[in-house]
PDB file of C-alpha atoms in Angstrom:
ATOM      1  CA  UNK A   1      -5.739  -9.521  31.192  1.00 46.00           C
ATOM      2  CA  UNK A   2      -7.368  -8.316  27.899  1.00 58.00           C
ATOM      3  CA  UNK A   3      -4.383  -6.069  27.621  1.00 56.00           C
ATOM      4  CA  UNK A   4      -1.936  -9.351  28.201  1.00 60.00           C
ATOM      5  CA  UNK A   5      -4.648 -11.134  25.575  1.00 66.00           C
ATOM      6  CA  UNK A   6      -4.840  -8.047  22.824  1.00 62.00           C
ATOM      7  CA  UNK A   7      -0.439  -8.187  23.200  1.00 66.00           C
ATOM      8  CA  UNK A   8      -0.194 -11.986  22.144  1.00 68.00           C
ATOM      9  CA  UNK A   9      -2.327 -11.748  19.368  1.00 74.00           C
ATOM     10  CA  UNK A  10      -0.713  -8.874  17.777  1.00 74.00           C
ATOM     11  CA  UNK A  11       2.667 -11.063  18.047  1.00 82.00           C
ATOM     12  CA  UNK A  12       1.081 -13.871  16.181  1.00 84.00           C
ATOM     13  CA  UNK A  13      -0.708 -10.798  13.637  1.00 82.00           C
ATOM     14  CA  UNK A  14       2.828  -9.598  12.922  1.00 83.00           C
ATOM     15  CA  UNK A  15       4.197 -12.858  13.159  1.00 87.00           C
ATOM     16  CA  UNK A  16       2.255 -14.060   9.958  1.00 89.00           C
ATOM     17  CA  UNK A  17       2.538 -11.010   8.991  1.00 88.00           C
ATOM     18  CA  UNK A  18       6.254 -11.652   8.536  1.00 89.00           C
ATOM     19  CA  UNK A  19       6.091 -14.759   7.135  1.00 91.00           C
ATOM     20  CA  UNK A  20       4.017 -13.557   4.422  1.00 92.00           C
ATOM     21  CA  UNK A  21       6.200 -10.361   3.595  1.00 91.00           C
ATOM     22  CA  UNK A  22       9.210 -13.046   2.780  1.00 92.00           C
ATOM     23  CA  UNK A  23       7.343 -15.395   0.678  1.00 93.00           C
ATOM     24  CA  UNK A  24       6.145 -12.752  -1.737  1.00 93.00           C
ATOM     25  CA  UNK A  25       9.712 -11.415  -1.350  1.00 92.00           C
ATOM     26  CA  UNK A  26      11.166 -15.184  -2.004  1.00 91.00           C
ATOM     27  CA  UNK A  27       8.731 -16.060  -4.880  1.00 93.00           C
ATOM     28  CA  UNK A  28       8.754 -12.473  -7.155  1.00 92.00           C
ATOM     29  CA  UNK A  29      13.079 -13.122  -6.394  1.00 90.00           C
ATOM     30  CA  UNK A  30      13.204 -16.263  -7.917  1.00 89.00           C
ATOM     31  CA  UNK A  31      11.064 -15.584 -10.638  1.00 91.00           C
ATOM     32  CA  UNK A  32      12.563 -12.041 -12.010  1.00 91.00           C
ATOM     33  CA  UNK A  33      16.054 -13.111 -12.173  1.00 86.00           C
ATOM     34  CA  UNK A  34      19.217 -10.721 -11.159  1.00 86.00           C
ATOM     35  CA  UNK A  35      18.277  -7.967 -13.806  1.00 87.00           C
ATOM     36  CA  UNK A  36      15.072  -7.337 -12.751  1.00 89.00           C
ATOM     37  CA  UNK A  37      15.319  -7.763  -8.984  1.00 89.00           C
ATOM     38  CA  UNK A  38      18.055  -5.168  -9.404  1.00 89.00           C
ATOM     39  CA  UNK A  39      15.398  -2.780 -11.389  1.00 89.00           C
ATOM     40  CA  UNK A  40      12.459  -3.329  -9.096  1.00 90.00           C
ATOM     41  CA  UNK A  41      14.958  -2.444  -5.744  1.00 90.00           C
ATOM     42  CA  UNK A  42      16.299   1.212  -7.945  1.00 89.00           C
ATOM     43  CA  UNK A  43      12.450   1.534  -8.109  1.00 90.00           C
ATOM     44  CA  UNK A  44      11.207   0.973  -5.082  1.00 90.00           C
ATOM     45  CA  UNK A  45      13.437   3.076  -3.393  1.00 89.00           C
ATOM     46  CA  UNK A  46      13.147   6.006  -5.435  1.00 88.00           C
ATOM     47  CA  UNK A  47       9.202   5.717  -4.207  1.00 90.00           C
ATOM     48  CA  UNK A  48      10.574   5.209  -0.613  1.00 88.00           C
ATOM     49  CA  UNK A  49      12.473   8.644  -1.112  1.00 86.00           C
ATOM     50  CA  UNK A  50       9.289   9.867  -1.923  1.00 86.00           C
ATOM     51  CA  UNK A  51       7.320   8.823   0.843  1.00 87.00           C
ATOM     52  CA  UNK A  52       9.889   9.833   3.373  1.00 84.00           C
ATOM     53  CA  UNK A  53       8.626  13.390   2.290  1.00 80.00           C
ATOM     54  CA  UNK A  54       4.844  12.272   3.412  1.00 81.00           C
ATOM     55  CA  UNK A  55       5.967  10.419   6.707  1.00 78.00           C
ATOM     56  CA  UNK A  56       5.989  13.628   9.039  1.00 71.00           C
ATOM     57  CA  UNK A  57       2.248  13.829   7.803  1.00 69.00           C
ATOM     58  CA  UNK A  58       0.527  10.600   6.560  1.00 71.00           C
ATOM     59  CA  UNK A  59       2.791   8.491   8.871  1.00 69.00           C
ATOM     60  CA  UNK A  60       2.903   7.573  12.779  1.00 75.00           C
ATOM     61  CA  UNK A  61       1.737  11.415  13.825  1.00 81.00           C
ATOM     62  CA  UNK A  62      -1.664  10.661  11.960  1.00 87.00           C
ATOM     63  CA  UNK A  63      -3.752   9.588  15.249  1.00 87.00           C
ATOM     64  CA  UNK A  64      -2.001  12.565  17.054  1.00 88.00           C
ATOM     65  CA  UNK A  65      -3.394  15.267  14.056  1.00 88.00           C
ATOM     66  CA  UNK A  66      -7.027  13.246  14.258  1.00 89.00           C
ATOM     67  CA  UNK A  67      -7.369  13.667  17.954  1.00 88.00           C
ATOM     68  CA  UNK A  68      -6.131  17.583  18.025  1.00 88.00           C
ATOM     69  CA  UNK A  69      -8.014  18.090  14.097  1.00 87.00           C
ATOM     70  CA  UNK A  70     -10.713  15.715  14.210  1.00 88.00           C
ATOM     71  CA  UNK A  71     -10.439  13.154  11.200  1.00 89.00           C
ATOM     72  CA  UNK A  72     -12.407  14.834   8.251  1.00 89.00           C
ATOM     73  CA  UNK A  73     -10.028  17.796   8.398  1.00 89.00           C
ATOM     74  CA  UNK A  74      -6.614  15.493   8.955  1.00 89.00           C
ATOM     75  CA  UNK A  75      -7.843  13.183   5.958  1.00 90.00           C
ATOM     76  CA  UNK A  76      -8.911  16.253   3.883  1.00 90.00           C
ATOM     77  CA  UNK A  77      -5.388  17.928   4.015  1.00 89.00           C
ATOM     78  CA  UNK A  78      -3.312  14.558   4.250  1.00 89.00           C
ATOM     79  CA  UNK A  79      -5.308  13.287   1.185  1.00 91.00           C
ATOM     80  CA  UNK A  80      -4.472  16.305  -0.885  1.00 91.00           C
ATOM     81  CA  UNK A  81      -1.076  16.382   0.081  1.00 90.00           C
ATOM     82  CA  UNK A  82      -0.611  12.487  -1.097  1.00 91.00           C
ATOM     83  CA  UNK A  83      -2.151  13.239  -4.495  1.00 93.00           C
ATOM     84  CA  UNK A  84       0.509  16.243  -4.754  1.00 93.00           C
ATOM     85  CA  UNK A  85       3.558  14.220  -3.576  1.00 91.00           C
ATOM     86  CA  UNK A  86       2.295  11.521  -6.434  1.00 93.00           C
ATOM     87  CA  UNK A  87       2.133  13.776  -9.001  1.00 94.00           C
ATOM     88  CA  UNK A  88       5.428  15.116  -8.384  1.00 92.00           C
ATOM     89  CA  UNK A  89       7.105  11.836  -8.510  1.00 90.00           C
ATOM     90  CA  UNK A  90       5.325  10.989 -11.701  1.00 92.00           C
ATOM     91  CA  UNK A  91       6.694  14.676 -13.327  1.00 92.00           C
ATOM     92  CA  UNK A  92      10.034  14.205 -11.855  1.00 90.00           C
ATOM     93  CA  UNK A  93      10.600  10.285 -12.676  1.00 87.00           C
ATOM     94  CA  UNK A  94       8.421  10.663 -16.282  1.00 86.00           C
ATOM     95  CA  UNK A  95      11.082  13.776 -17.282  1.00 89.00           C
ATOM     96  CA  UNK A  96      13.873  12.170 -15.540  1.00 84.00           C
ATOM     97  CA  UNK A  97      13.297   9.475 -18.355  1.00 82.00           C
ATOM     98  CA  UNK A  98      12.868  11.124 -21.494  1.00 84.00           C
ATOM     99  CA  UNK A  99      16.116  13.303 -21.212  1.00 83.00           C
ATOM    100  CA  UNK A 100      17.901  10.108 -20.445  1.00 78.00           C
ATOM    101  CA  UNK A 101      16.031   8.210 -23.446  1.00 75.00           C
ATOM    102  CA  UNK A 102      14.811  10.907 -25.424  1.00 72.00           C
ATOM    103  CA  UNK A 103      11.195   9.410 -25.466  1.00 71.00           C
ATOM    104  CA  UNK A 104       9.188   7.590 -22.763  1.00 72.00           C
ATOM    105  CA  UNK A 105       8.248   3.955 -24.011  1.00 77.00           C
ATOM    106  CA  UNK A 106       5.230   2.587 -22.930  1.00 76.00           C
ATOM    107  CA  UNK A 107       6.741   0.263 -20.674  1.00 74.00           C
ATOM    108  CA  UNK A 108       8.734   2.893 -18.623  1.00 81.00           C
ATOM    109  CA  UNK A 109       5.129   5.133 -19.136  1.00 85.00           C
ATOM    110  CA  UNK A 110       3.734   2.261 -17.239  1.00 87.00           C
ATOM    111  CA  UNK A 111       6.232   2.649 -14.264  1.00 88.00           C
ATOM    112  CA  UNK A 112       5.454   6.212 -14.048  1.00 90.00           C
ATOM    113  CA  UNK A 113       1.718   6.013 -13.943  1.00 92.00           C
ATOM    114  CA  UNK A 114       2.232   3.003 -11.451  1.00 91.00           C
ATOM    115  CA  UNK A 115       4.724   4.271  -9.033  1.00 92.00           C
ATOM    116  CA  UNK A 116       2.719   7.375  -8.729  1.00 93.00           C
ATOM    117  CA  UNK A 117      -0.620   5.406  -8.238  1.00 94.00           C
ATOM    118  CA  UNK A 118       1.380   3.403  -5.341  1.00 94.00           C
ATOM    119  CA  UNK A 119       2.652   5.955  -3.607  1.00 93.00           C
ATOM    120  CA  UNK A 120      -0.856   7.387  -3.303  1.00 94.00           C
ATOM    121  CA  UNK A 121      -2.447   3.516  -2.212  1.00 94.00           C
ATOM    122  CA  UNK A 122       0.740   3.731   0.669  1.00 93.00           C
ATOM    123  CA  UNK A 123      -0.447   7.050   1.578  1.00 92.00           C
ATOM    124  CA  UNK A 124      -3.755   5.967   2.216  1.00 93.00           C
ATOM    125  CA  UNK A 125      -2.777   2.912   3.603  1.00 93.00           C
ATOM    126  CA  UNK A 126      -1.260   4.624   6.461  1.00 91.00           C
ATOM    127  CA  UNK A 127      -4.183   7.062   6.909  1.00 91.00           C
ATOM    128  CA  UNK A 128      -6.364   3.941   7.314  1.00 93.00           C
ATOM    129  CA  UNK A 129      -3.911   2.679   9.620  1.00 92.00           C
ATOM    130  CA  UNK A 130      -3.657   5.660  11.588  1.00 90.00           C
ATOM    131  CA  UNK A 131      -7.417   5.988  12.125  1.00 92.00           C
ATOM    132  CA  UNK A 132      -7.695   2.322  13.502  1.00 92.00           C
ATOM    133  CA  UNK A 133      -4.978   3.868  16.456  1.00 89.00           C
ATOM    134  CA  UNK A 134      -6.496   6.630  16.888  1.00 91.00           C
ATOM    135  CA  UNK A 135     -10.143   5.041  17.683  1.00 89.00           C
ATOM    136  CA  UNK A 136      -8.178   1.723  19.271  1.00 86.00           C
ATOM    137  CA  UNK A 137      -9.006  -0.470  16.904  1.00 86.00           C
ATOM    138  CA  UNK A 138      -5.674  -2.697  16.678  1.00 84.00           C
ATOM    139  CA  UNK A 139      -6.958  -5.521  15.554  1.00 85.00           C
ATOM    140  CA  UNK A 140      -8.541  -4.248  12.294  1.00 89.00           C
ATOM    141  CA  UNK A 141      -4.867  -2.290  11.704  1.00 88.00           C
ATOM    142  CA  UNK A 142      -3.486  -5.920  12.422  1.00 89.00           C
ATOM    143  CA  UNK A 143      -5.914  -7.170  10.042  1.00 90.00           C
ATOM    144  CA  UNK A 144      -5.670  -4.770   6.922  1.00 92.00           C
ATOM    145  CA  UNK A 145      -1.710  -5.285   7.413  1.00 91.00           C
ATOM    146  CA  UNK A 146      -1.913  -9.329   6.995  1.00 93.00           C
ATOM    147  CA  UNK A 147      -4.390  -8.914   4.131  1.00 94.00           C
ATOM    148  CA  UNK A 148      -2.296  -6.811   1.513  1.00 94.00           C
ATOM    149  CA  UNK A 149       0.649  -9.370   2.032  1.00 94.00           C
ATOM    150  CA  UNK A 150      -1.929 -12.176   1.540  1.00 95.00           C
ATOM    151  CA  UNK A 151      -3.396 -10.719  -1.658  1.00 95.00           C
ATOM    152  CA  UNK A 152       0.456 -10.021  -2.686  1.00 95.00           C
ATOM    153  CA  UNK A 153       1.102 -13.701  -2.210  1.00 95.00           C
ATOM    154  CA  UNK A 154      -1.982 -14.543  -4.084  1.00 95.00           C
ATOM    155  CA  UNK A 155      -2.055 -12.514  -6.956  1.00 95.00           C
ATOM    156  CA  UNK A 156       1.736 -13.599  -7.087  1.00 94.00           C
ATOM    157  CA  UNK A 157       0.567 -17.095  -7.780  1.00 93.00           C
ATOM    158  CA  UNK A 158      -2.332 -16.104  -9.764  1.00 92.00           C
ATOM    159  CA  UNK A 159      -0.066 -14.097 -12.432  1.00 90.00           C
ATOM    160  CA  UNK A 160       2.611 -17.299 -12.539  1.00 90.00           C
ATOM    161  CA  UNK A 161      -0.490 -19.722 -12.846  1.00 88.00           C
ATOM    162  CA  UNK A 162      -1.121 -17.581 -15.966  1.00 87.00           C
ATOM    163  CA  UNK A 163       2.050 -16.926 -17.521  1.00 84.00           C
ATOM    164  CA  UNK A 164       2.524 -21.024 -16.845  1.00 81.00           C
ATOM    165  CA  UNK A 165      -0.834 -21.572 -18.597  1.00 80.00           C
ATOM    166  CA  UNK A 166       0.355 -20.155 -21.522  1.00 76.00           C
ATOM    167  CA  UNK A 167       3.879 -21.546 -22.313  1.00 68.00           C
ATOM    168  CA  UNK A 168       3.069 -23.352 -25.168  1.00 54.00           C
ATOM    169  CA  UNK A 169       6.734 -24.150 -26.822  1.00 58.00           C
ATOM    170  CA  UNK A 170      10.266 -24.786 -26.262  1.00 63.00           C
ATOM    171  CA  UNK A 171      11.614 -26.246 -23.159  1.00 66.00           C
ATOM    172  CA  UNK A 172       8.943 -25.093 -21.072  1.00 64.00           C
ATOM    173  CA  UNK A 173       6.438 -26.554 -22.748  1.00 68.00           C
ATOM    174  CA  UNK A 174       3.477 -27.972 -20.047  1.00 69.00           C
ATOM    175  CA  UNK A 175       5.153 -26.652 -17.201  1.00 74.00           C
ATOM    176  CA  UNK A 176       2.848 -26.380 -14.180  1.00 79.00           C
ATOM    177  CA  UNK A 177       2.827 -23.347 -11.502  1.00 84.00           C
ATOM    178  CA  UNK A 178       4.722 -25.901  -9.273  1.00 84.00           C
ATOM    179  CA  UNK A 179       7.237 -26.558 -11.769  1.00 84.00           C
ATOM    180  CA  UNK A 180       7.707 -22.656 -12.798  1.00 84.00           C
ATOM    181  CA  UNK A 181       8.548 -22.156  -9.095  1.00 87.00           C
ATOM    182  CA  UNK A 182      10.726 -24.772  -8.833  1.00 86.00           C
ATOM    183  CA  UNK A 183      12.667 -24.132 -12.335  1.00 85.00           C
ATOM    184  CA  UNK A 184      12.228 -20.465 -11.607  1.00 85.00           C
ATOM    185  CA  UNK A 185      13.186 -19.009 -15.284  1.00 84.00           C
ATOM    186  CA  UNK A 186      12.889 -15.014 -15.021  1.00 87.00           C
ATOM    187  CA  UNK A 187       9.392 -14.674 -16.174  1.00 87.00           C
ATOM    188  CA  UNK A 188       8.184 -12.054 -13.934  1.00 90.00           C
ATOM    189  CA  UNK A 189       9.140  -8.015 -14.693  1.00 89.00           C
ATOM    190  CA  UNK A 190       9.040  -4.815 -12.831  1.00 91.00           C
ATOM    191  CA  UNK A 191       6.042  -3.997 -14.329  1.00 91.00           C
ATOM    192  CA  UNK A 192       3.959  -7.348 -13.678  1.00 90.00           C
ATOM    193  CA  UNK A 193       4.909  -6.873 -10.049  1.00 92.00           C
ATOM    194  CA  UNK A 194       4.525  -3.520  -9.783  1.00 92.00           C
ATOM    195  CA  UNK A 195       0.854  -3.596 -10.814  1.00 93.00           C
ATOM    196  CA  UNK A 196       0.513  -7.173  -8.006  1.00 94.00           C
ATOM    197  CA  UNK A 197       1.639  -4.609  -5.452  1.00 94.00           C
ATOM    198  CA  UNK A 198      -0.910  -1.778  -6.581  1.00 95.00           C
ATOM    199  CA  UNK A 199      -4.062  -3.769  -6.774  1.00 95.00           C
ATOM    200  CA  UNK A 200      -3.117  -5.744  -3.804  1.00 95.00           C
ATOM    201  CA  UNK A 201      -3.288  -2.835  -1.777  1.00 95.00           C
ATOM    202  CA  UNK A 202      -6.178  -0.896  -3.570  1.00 95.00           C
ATOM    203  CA  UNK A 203      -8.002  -4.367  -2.355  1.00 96.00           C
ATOM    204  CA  UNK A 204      -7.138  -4.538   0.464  1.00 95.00           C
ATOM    205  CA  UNK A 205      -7.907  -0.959   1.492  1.00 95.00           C
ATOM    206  CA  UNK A 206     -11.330  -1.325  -0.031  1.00 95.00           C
ATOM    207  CA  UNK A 207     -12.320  -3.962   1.716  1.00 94.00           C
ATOM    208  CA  UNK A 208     -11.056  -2.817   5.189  1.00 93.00           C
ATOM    209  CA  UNK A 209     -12.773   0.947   4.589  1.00 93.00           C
ATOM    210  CA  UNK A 210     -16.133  -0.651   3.467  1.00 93.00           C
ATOM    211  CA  UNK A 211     -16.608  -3.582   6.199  1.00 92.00           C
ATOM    212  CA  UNK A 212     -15.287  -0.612   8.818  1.00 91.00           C
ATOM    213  CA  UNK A 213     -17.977   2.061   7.025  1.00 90.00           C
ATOM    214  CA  UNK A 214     -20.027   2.863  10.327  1.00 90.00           C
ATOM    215  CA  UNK A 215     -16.941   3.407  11.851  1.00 90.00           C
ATOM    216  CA  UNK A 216     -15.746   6.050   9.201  1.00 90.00           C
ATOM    217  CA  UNK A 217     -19.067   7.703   9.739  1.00 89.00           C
ATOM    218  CA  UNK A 218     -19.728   7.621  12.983  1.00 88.00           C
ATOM    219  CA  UNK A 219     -15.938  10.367  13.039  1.00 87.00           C
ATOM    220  CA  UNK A 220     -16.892  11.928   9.383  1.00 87.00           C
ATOM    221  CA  UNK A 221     -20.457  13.337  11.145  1.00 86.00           C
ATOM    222  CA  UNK A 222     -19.419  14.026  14.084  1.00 85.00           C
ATOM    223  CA  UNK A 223     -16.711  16.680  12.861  1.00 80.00           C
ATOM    224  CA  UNK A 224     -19.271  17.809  10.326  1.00 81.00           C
ATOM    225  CA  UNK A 225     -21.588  18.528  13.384  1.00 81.00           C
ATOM    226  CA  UNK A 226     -18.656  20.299  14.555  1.00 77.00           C
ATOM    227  CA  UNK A 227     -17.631  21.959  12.003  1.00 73.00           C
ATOM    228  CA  UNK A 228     -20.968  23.258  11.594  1.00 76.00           C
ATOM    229  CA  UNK A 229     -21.157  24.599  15.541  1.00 67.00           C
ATOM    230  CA  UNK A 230     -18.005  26.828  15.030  1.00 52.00           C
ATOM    231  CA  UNK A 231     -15.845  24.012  16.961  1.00 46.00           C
ATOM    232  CA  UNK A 232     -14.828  26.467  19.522  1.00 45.00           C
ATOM    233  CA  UNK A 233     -12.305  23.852  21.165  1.00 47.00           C
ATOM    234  CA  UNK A 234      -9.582  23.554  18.332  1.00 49.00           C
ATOM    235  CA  UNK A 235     -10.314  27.266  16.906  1.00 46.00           C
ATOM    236  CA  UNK A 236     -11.068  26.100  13.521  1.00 47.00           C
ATOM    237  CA  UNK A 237      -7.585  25.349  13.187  1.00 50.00           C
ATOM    238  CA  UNK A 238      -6.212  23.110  10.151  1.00 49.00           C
ATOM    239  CA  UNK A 239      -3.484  21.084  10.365  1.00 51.00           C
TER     240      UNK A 239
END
């Protein structure tokens, strides 16, 4: 029965979940116009690419590498491996740009810095969401995943109220957040939404880690104590 109970609410979790994901998808759409939704996709994939490389570690196996490792040593070594994957894609996609422009405005310096920092915040993002598996805790990973697309939403709207709050002159003078929504001029640029996306997550994340702190501990010490005693049982293996 709690099973049957724990089943249904994921549905409506992932559900709203869903609905979410499409109306920060709908809203940033509308309000970057053809050019830059075309920009922001090139973008997004090429950190997609990237984390394809980091899904065989700090992906779906996670819970299996914290049960066999314990979790200090799976989120030491999955940790360090994010932060070398990131800096990669920074060197790569920061050269990759000067030889094509010969310089690196501080626009595209922007995207650089960014794309790496996100690919990191993912990372973690699935470590977090692989600890909540591995100690059964599926509604908190239900919970963490409905709160970055809320704060996406949110800071969505927040950056549009602001951008509406100050158009001053020409056509769009006094137009509303409402009104820039419903007009929908391109106002919105892969940078703008690329930073939403960053501290959206980095929120999100914080929140989840510190309101789930004993739980952190509780694993951290005990693999310490471990640690300490030789751990015999997984032959001070890493992974």
């Amino acid at each position: 029965m709690i099973a049957h109970r724990l089943a249904n609410r994921t549905i409506i979790w992932q559900g709203l979940k869903a609905v979410l994901a499409i109306l920060v998808v709908v809203l940033y759409s509308r309000m970057m116009g053809a050019a830059g939704r075309g920009r922001l996709s090139i973008w997004l994939m090429n950190i997609q690419l990237f984390m394809l490389v980091l899904e065989w570690m700090v992906g779906s196996t996670l819970p299996n590498f914290m049960i066999q490792y314990g979790v200090k040593r799976t989120l030491r070594f999955s940790i360090v491996l994010s932060i070398g994957v990131s800096a990669l894609w920074m060197a790569l996609h920061g050269c990759w740009i000067w030889i094509n422009n010969g310089a690196l405005p501080m626009s595209e310096l922007s995207l650089v810095f960014g794309g790496g920092l996100l690919i990191l915040l993912l990372s973690v993002v699935n470590i977090v969401l692989g600890f909540y598996q591995f100690k059964g805790l599926v509604e908190k990973r239900n919970q963490l995943q409905i709160s970055i697309e809320f704060l996406k939403l949110l800071l969505l709207l927040v950056a549009l109220a602001f951008i509406a709050k100050i158009i001053v002159v020409g056509p769009l003078q006094g137009l509303g957040l409402l009104g820039l929504i419903w007009i929908a001029p391109p106002v919105l640029n892969t940078e703008s939404v690329s930073w939403v996306l960053i501290f959206s997550i980095g929120i999100a994340i914080l929140v989840s880690i510190l309101l789930n702190r004993k739980q952190w501990r509780i694993e951290l010490e005990k693999d310490t104590i471990s640690e300490n005693g030789g751990d015999s049982e997984n032959g001070g293996k890493e992974p």
